Short mmCIF file of C-alpha atoms in Angstrom, two decimals:
data_model
loop_
_atom_site.label_atom_id
_atom_site.label_comp_id
_atom_site.label_asym_id
_atom_site.label_seq_id
_atom_site.Cartn_x
_atom_site.Cartn_y
_atom_site.Cartn_z
CA MET A 1183 -94.13 138.91 -125.72
CA ASP A 1184 -93.30 135.11 -125.72
CA ASP A 1185 -96.49 133.97 -124.07
CA ASP A 1186 -98.61 135.62 -126.49
CA LEU A 1187 -100.31 133.07 -128.89
CA PRO A 1188 -100.41 133.94 -132.63
CA ILE A 1189 -103.80 134.03 -133.85
CA VAL A 1190 -102.39 132.81 -137.18
CA ALA A 1191 -100.89 129.03 -136.75
CA PRO A 1192 -97.38 128.42 -138.28
CA PRO A 1193 -97.47 126.39 -141.41
CA SER A 1194 -95.25 124.09 -139.90
CA LEU A 1195 -97.81 122.74 -137.53
CA PRO A 1196 -99.02 119.28 -138.11
CA THR A 1197 -102.30 118.82 -140.35
CA ALA A 1198 -105.22 116.35 -139.78
CA ALA A 1199 -103.85 114.24 -142.47
CA ASP A 1200 -100.72 113.69 -140.37
CA HIS A 1201 -103.15 112.68 -137.14
CA PRO A 1202 -106.51 111.42 -138.52
CA ASP A 1203 -107.69 110.31 -135.12
CA THR A 1204 -107.15 113.63 -133.81
CA PRO A 1205 -110.12 115.78 -133.05
CA ALA A 1206 -110.66 118.76 -135.22
CA LEU A 1207 -109.69 122.26 -133.67
CA PRO A 1208 -111.24 125.67 -134.50
CA VAL A 1209 -109.54 127.68 -137.44
CA HIS A 1210 -109.51 131.12 -137.56
CA TYR A 1211 -108.48 131.71 -141.16
CA ASP A 1212 -107.94 129.17 -143.83
CA LYS A 1213 -104.46 131.21 -145.30
CA GLU A 1214 -102.89 133.93 -143.75
CA PRO A 1215 -105.32 137.17 -143.38
CA ILE A 1216 -102.25 139.17 -143.46
CA GLN A 1217 -98.93 138.53 -145.26
CA VAL A 1218 -95.77 138.16 -142.68
CA ILE A 1219 -92.34 137.93 -144.04
CA ARG A 1220 -90.31 135.35 -142.02
CA ASP A 1221 -86.97 135.86 -143.31
CA VAL A 1222 -85.51 138.11 -141.28
CA ARG A 1223 -82.98 139.38 -143.83
CA GLN A 1224 -86.13 140.73 -145.82
CA PRO A 1225 -87.66 143.52 -143.97
CA LEU A 1226 -90.30 145.47 -146.06
CA PRO A 1227 -88.88 148.90 -147.02
CA ARG A 1228 -89.94 151.25 -144.50
CA SER A 1229 -91.01 153.85 -147.30
CA GLN A 1230 -93.92 151.48 -148.20
CA ASN A 1231 -94.65 150.45 -144.47
CA PRO A 1232 -97.62 152.37 -142.98
CA ALA A 1233 -96.88 151.41 -139.49
CA TYR A 1234 -93.38 152.89 -139.88
CA ARG A 1235 -94.83 156.12 -141.17
CA HIS A 1236 -97.32 156.24 -138.54
CA ILE A 1237 -94.49 156.10 -135.80
CA ASN A 1238 -92.28 158.45 -137.50
CA ASN A 1239 -95.16 161.07 -137.84
CA GLN A 1240 -95.64 160.88 -133.88
CA GLU A 1241 -94.23 164.61 -132.44
CA SER A 1242 -93.62 162.89 -129.07
CA ALA A 1243 -90.88 160.53 -128.21
CA GLY A 1244 -92.59 158.67 -125.74
CA SER A 1245 -95.73 158.29 -128.06
CA LYS A 1246 -93.10 156.85 -130.63
CA ILE A 1247 -91.68 154.34 -127.97
CA THR A 1248 -95.21 153.13 -126.52
CA LYS A 1249 -96.79 152.62 -130.26
CA ARG A 1250 -93.67 151.05 -131.45
CA SER A 1251 -94.32 148.47 -128.42
CA TYR A 1252 -97.76 147.83 -129.27
CA LEU A 1253 -97.12 147.34 -133.16
CA ASN A 1254 -94.11 144.91 -132.20
CA ARG A 1255 -96.49 142.89 -129.85
CA LEU A 1256 -99.32 142.75 -132.69
CA ALA A 1257 -96.70 141.69 -135.10
CA LEU A 1258 -95.72 138.74 -132.93
CA MET A 1259 -99.40 137.93 -132.71
CA LEU A 1260 -99.32 137.64 -136.42
CA GLY A 1261 -96.37 135.60 -136.50
CA ALA A 1262 -93.82 138.04 -137.53
CA PRO A 1263 -90.11 136.85 -136.30
CA GLU A 1264 -88.53 137.96 -133.19
CA ILE A 1265 -85.39 140.37 -133.65
CA GLU A 1266 -82.37 140.59 -131.92
CA LYS A 1267 -81.35 143.62 -130.48
CA ARG A 1268 -78.41 145.45 -131.91
CA THR A 1269 -75.74 147.13 -129.66
CA TYR A 1270 -75.55 150.92 -129.67
CA LEU A 1271 -71.67 152.25 -128.95
CA ASP A 1272 -71.72 155.64 -127.60
CA PRO A 1273 -69.54 157.72 -130.25
CA ASN A 1274 -67.70 159.28 -127.46
CA THR A 1275 -66.73 156.76 -125.20
CA GLY A 1276 -67.03 153.73 -127.41
CA LYS A 1277 -69.10 151.89 -124.49
CA GLU A 1278 -72.41 150.40 -124.71
CA ASP A 1279 -75.40 152.54 -124.18
CA ARG A 1280 -78.45 150.29 -123.37
CA ARG A 1281 -80.93 153.43 -123.24
CA GLN A 1282 -79.96 154.21 -126.95
CA LEU A 1283 -81.16 152.84 -130.01
CA HIS A 1284 -79.22 151.41 -132.96
CA PRO A 1285 -79.99 153.55 -135.91
CA ASP A 1286 -80.43 150.59 -137.91
CA GLN A 1287 -82.36 148.57 -135.59
CA LEU A 1288 -85.25 146.25 -136.94
CA PHE A 1289 -88.45 145.56 -135.45
CA PRO A 1290 -90.91 142.73 -135.76
CA PHE A 1291 -93.45 145.26 -137.46
CA ASP A 1292 -90.98 145.79 -140.27
CA TYR A 1293 -92.00 142.03 -141.34
CA VAL A 1294 -95.86 142.62 -141.59
CA ARG A 1295 -98.15 144.03 -144.56
CA TRP A 1296 -100.04 146.18 -142.62
CA GLU A 1297 -101.86 147.51 -145.61
CA GLN A 1298 -103.88 144.15 -145.43
CA LEU A 1299 -105.34 144.86 -142.25
CA SER A 1300 -109.02 144.18 -142.16
CA VAL A 1301 -112.02 144.36 -139.56
CA ASN A 1302 -111.86 140.83 -138.96
CA VAL A 1303 -108.35 140.76 -138.22
CA MET A 1304 -108.42 144.04 -136.26
CA GLU A 1305 -111.24 142.62 -133.89
CA ASP A 1306 -109.57 139.11 -133.54
CA LEU A 1307 -106.49 140.91 -132.14
CA LEU A 1308 -108.16 142.95 -129.94
CA ALA A 1309 -110.20 139.96 -128.66
CA GLU A 1310 -106.91 138.17 -128.22
CA LEU A 1311 -105.67 140.74 -126.01
CA ARG A 1312 -108.68 140.84 -123.81
CA ASP A 1313 -108.70 137.15 -123.72
CA HIS A 1314 -104.96 136.57 -122.70
CA LYS A 1315 -104.91 133.71 -120.17
CA GLU A 1316 -101.80 135.29 -118.10
CA LYS A 1317 -101.93 139.04 -118.59
CA PRO A 1318 -105.61 140.05 -120.37
CA VAL A 1319 -105.15 143.67 -121.47
CA SER A 1320 -107.55 146.41 -119.66
CA ALA A 1321 -110.01 148.04 -121.87
CA ALA A 1322 -108.30 151.30 -121.74
CA THR A 1323 -105.25 149.79 -123.12
CA ARG A 1324 -107.25 147.54 -125.70
CA ASN A 1325 -108.69 151.11 -127.02
CA SER A 1326 -105.24 152.50 -127.48
CA TYR A 1327 -104.38 149.52 -129.69
CA ARG A 1328 -107.51 150.18 -131.43
CA ALA A 1329 -106.75 153.53 -132.07
CA LEU A 1330 -103.18 152.62 -133.11
CA MET A 1331 -104.46 150.00 -135.85
CA ARG A 1332 -107.03 152.77 -137.03
CA GLY A 1333 -103.91 155.16 -137.48
CA VAL A 1334 -101.98 152.62 -139.21
CA ALA A 1335 -104.72 152.22 -141.61
CA THR A 1336 -105.17 155.62 -142.16
CA GLU A 1337 -101.63 155.79 -142.93
CA ALA A 1338 -101.99 152.95 -145.69
CA TYR A 1339 -104.85 154.87 -147.31
CA LYS A 1340 -102.82 157.97 -147.59
CA MET A 1341 -100.24 156.09 -149.19
CA LYS A 1342 -102.84 154.68 -151.69
CA LEU A 1343 -102.39 150.90 -150.45
CA MET A 1344 -105.61 150.67 -148.83
CA ASP A 1345 -108.90 151.26 -150.23
CA VAL A 1346 -111.33 153.90 -148.71
CA ASP A 1347 -114.21 151.38 -148.43
CA VAL A 1348 -111.58 148.88 -146.20
CA LEU A 1349 -110.63 152.23 -144.22
CA GLU A 1350 -114.10 152.79 -143.47
CA ARG A 1351 -114.91 149.60 -142.21
CA ILE A 1352 -112.12 149.51 -139.87
CA LYS A 1353 -113.30 152.69 -138.64
CA THR A 1354 -116.43 151.06 -137.41
CA VAL A 1355 -114.57 148.62 -134.77
CA LYS A 1356 -116.06 150.00 -131.44
CA SER A 1357 -113.85 150.91 -128.39
CA ALA A 1358 -114.44 148.84 -125.38
CA ARG A 1359 -116.56 150.30 -122.81
CA TYR A 1360 -115.35 150.80 -119.15
CA HIS A 1361 -115.41 152.62 -116.03
CA ARG A 1362 -112.44 153.00 -113.47
CA LEU A 1363 -112.40 154.96 -110.36
CA PRO A 1364 -109.89 157.77 -110.86
CA GLY A 1365 -106.09 156.70 -110.12
CA GLY A 1366 -103.84 157.81 -107.76
CA LYS A 1367 -104.49 160.56 -105.11
CA ALA A 1368 -103.24 163.77 -103.75
CA GLN A 1369 -100.68 163.42 -100.96
CA PRO A 1370 -100.93 165.53 -97.82
CA ASP A 1371 -97.80 167.87 -96.97
CA ARG A 1372 -96.36 165.58 -94.11
CA ILE A 1373 -95.52 162.99 -96.88
CA ILE A 1374 -93.80 165.25 -98.90
CA ARG A 1375 -92.07 166.83 -96.32
CA ALA A 1376 -90.73 163.30 -94.88
CA MET A 1377 -89.64 162.42 -98.62
CA LEU A 1378 -87.84 165.85 -99.05
CA ASP A 1379 -86.09 165.22 -95.65
CA VAL A 1380 -84.46 162.27 -96.98
CA CYS A 1381 -82.95 164.40 -99.83
CA ASP A 1382 -82.07 167.26 -97.49
CA LYS A 1383 -80.04 165.36 -94.74
CA VAL A 1384 -77.56 164.15 -97.33
CA ASP A 1385 -75.14 166.77 -98.56
CA ASP A 1386 -74.15 165.09 -101.94
CA ALA A 1387 -75.27 165.52 -105.86
CA ILE A 1388 -77.58 162.92 -106.10
CA HIS A 1389 -79.79 163.77 -103.32
CA ALA A 1390 -79.79 167.99 -104.31
CA ARG A 1391 -80.78 166.68 -107.78
CA ASP A 1392 -83.47 164.29 -106.08
CA GLY A 1393 -84.75 167.04 -104.07
CA LEU A 1394 -85.10 169.50 -106.90
CA MET A 1395 -86.70 166.99 -108.99
CA LEU A 1396 -89.22 166.20 -106.36
CA THR A 1397 -89.97 169.68 -105.39
CA LEU A 1398 -90.37 170.71 -108.88
CA LEU A 1399 -92.94 167.99 -109.52
CA VAL A 1400 -95.16 168.77 -106.75
CA THR A 1401 -94.83 172.73 -106.97
CA SER A 1402 -95.31 172.58 -111.07
CA GLY A 1403 -97.45 169.71 -111.81
CA LEU A 1404 -95.02 168.36 -114.43
CA ARG A 1405 -95.45 165.15 -116.07
CA ARG A 1406 -92.24 163.03 -115.57
CA ALA A 1407 -91.28 163.16 -119.23
CA GLU A 1408 -91.79 166.88 -119.29
CA LEU A 1409 -89.34 166.80 -115.95
CA VAL A 1410 -86.46 164.69 -117.59
CA GLY A 1411 -86.84 166.96 -120.85
CA ILE A 1412 -85.94 170.54 -119.35
CA GLN A 1413 -82.58 171.83 -120.36
CA LEU A 1414 -80.49 175.02 -119.23
CA LYS A 1415 -81.72 176.70 -122.26
CA ASN A 1416 -85.29 176.26 -121.02
CA ILE A 1417 -84.80 178.53 -117.77
CA ASN A 1418 -84.89 182.15 -118.06
CA HIS A 1419 -82.74 183.08 -114.89
CA GLU A 1420 -84.39 186.68 -114.86
CA THR A 1421 -88.10 185.71 -114.50
CA HIS A 1422 -87.55 182.43 -113.08
CA GLU A 1423 -89.95 180.94 -115.92
CA PHE A 1424 -88.75 177.72 -117.51
CA SER A 1425 -90.48 175.97 -120.56
CA VAL A 1426 -91.39 172.41 -120.92
CA THR A 1427 -92.83 170.19 -124.17
CA GLY A 1428 -95.83 168.19 -123.48
CA LYS A 1429 -98.17 165.75 -124.92
CA GLY A 1430 -98.80 166.49 -128.40
CA ASN A 1431 -95.66 168.55 -128.89
CA LYS A 1432 -97.20 171.31 -126.95
CA GLU A 1433 -94.93 173.90 -125.08
CA ARG A 1434 -96.10 175.57 -122.11
CA ALA A 1435 -94.35 177.93 -119.51
CA LEU A 1436 -94.13 177.71 -115.55
CA MET A 1437 -92.25 179.47 -112.96
CA MET A 1438 -90.32 178.02 -110.05
CA PRO A 1439 -91.27 179.60 -106.78
CA ASP A 1440 -88.49 181.13 -104.76
CA VAL A 1441 -87.68 178.45 -102.82
CA ILE A 1442 -87.43 175.96 -105.47
CA TRP A 1443 -85.35 178.54 -107.34
CA GLU A 1444 -83.00 178.50 -104.50
CA ARG A 1445 -82.77 174.64 -104.57
CA TYR A 1446 -82.08 175.07 -108.15
CA ILE A 1447 -78.96 177.46 -107.85
CA ASP A 1448 -77.54 175.46 -105.13
CA TYR A 1449 -77.71 172.52 -107.25
CA LEU A 1450 -76.05 174.44 -110.23
CA ALA A 1451 -73.56 176.12 -108.00
CA ARG A 1452 -72.29 173.16 -106.09
CA TYR A 1453 -72.81 170.04 -108.26
CA ARG A 1454 -73.97 170.40 -111.82
CA GLY A 1455 -72.61 173.61 -113.34
CA ASP A 1456 -73.73 175.82 -115.76
CA ARG A 1457 -73.05 174.50 -118.73
CA PRO A 1458 -75.61 173.67 -121.67
CA GLY A 1459 -77.42 170.51 -121.56
CA PHE A 1460 -80.38 168.80 -119.61
CA LEU A 1461 -80.67 169.88 -115.96
CA PHE A 1462 -81.46 166.22 -114.46
CA THR A 1463 -78.39 163.84 -115.58
CA ALA A 1464 -77.13 160.59 -114.13
CA ILE A 1465 -74.53 161.21 -111.73
CA TRP A 1466 -71.68 158.51 -111.12
CA ASN A 1467 -69.30 158.27 -108.33
CA LYS A 1468 -66.33 157.94 -110.43
CA ARG A 1469 -67.11 160.77 -112.80
CA ASN A 1470 -65.80 164.31 -111.65
CA GLU A 1471 -68.59 165.80 -113.85
CA PRO A 1472 -72.01 164.56 -115.04
CA SER A 1473 -72.84 163.99 -118.97
CA LEU A 1474 -75.03 166.60 -119.80
CA GLY A 1475 -75.94 165.35 -123.10
CA LYS A 1476 -78.24 162.85 -121.87
CA GLY A 1477 -81.17 163.46 -119.46
CA LEU A 1478 -82.31 160.74 -116.90
CA SER A 1479 -85.21 158.27 -118.17
CA VAL A 1480 -88.75 158.38 -116.61
CA ALA A 1481 -87.82 154.74 -115.46
CA THR A 1482 -84.96 156.33 -113.35
CA VAL A 1483 -87.23 159.16 -111.93
CA ASN A 1484 -89.80 156.47 -110.57
CA GLN A 1485 -87.23 154.38 -109.12
CA ARG A 1486 -85.67 157.47 -107.29
CA ILE A 1487 -89.10 158.13 -106.13
CA GLU A 1488 -89.65 154.87 -104.61
CA SER A 1489 -85.96 154.66 -102.98
CA ILE A 1490 -86.89 158.14 -101.47
CA ARG A 1491 -90.27 156.79 -100.21
CA ARG A 1492 -88.63 153.64 -98.72
CA ARG A 1493 -86.17 155.47 -96.56
CA ALA A 1494 -88.57 158.35 -95.47
CA SER A 1495 -89.81 158.22 -91.76
CA GLY A 1496 -93.04 157.23 -91.27
CA LEU A 1497 -94.14 156.15 -94.72
CA LEU A 1498 -93.85 152.42 -94.03
CA GLY A 1499 -96.74 150.80 -96.08
CA VAL A 1500 -97.55 154.15 -97.75
CA ALA A 1501 -98.12 153.79 -101.50
CA ILE A 1502 -96.75 156.76 -103.37
CA ALA A 1503 -97.34 156.77 -107.35
CA PRO A 1504 -94.95 159.17 -109.14
CA HIS A 1505 -98.14 160.65 -110.94
CA ASP A 1506 -99.53 161.40 -107.29
CA LEU A 1507 -97.30 164.35 -107.25
CA ARG A 1508 -98.86 165.82 -110.42
CA ARG A 1509 -102.31 165.44 -108.52
CA THR A 1510 -101.13 166.95 -105.33
CA PHE A 1511 -100.17 170.18 -107.25
CA ALA A 1512 -103.46 170.19 -109.15
CA THR A 1513 -105.32 169.59 -105.60
CA ASP A 1514 -103.18 172.20 -103.73
CA MET A 1515 -104.00 174.89 -106.43
CA PHE A 1516 -107.75 174.18 -106.57
CA ASN A 1517 -108.14 174.03 -102.43
CA ASN A 1518 -106.10 177.79 -102.73
CA GLY A 1519 -108.77 179.26 -104.97
CA MET A 1520 -107.32 178.62 -108.53
CA THR A 1521 -110.14 177.81 -111.08
CA ILE A 1522 -110.19 174.86 -113.18
CA ARG A 1523 -109.55 176.51 -116.37
CA GLU A 1524 -106.14 178.11 -114.59
CA ILE A 1525 -105.40 174.41 -113.52
CA GLN A 1526 -105.78 172.96 -116.84
CA ILE A 1527 -103.60 175.50 -118.47
CA LEU A 1528 -100.88 174.81 -115.84
CA LEU A 1529 -100.99 171.00 -116.24
CA GLY A 1530 -101.27 171.10 -120.11
CA HIS A 1531 -104.34 169.28 -120.62
CA ALA A 1532 -106.46 169.68 -123.53
CA SER A 1533 -109.56 169.09 -121.52
CA ALA A 1534 -111.10 170.51 -118.50
CA ALA A 1535 -112.79 167.45 -118.22
CA THR A 1536 -109.19 165.66 -117.47
CA THR A 1537 -108.33 168.12 -115.04
CA GLU A 1538 -111.44 167.71 -113.12
CA THR A 1539 -110.66 163.75 -112.58
CA TYR A 1540 -107.42 165.08 -111.03
CA LEU A 1541 -109.56 167.10 -108.30
CA PHE A 1542 -112.86 165.35 -107.63
CA ASP A 1543 -114.30 161.86 -106.73
CA GLU A 1544 -118.11 162.64 -106.59
CA SER A 1545 -118.79 159.14 -105.15
CA ALA A 1546 -116.26 159.74 -102.08
CA GLU A 1547 -119.13 161.74 -100.50
CA TYR A 1548 -121.75 159.26 -101.22
CA ARG A 1549 -119.39 156.47 -99.79
CA GLN A 1550 -119.22 158.45 -96.49
CA LYS A 1551 -122.85 159.34 -96.45
CA SER A 1552 -123.51 155.59 -96.77
CA ALA A 1553 -121.21 154.76 -94.17
CA ASP A 1554 -122.58 157.22 -91.72
CA LEU A 1555 -126.15 156.05 -92.47
CA ASN A 1556 -125.22 152.63 -91.32
CA ALA A 1557 -122.90 153.49 -88.51
CA GLY A 1558 -125.24 152.05 -85.82
CA ARG A 1559 -126.89 149.15 -87.83
CA PHE A 1560 -126.32 145.60 -87.16
CA LYS A 1561 -124.01 145.94 -84.17
CA LYS A 1562 -122.49 142.39 -83.04
CA ARG A 1563 -124.43 141.48 -79.81
CA ALA A 1564 -122.70 140.54 -76.84
CA ILE A 1565 -122.71 136.90 -75.90
CA GLU A 1566 -124.89 136.23 -72.77
CA LYS A 1567 -123.03 134.39 -69.89
CA GLN A 1568 -125.21 131.27 -69.11
#
């Protein structure tokens, strides 16, 4: 976040007294609106930090990571110090594991008095995100920042660090209004088949794993975070059902179709084995057995899907987002007679309205109608030869 401009100028900047001929510049605040500790050796106790409490109260690991990232960006904008990342060593191998966080890792948000948050500061932070010169933040993401700051303020109130009238004023900050066309799309069977052919033509552990991941995503509508969280203990070998934990720490049960179950059994029998642990793990050429204590990351799933797409026949220039596979599942189920309510349950959506956005783009019909009505108009005239 080095390119973020702080909304509070550091005290070391020269003043007008130093350069009397320099024109005055706009000033947001005459003093720091929120106290920031700049000595990296003196972080705030986390028991007194509403930001930490808010993150720690999140049930989802993904939510914790996202909110921590957002809070760190806000903290840096407020002038908090950059914090060096500490190395985490795997206790079993003694080697560095960059995917794991050191238990004593500190962050920029550990140095901000979040209980001093106010309406003015909140609005200025949101405006700075909106107007960033290089990477302006979308309205949807700014609303996530807004919700985060409201959550931190609520935590500060619960800790008796913020007055209720301050909290109520913070809650008056309006969300950004926007409308976006539905992102992503359902993919036809030929595209899914072309990607599966890449996996099925290579007889090794990685491609067996990837083929199972791909088919589970497109026949179960899983989120990627749900996929990588599956462990063998979540799979019932009698009923072929398996459970996943979705957003809001909500668990739901799904069932593997017979052909996917065959892939699953083959993957276990020939490569992974049936020991407890994560279903999808990293596979190393120099290691005889996979490390079952760590599942794949969502980023790795994204990379594998893109790698498969690039190698698939006839997909040059075809864009495939990982979330398209979830939309493909929803659309296939709807086209084959399932109700929106049934699909909502399978996808783990809290609202049927969200499910509808996966299935419908009502403007598509209008676009086609408009194009048909104008199909024969304003055709280019042939140039008459003289």
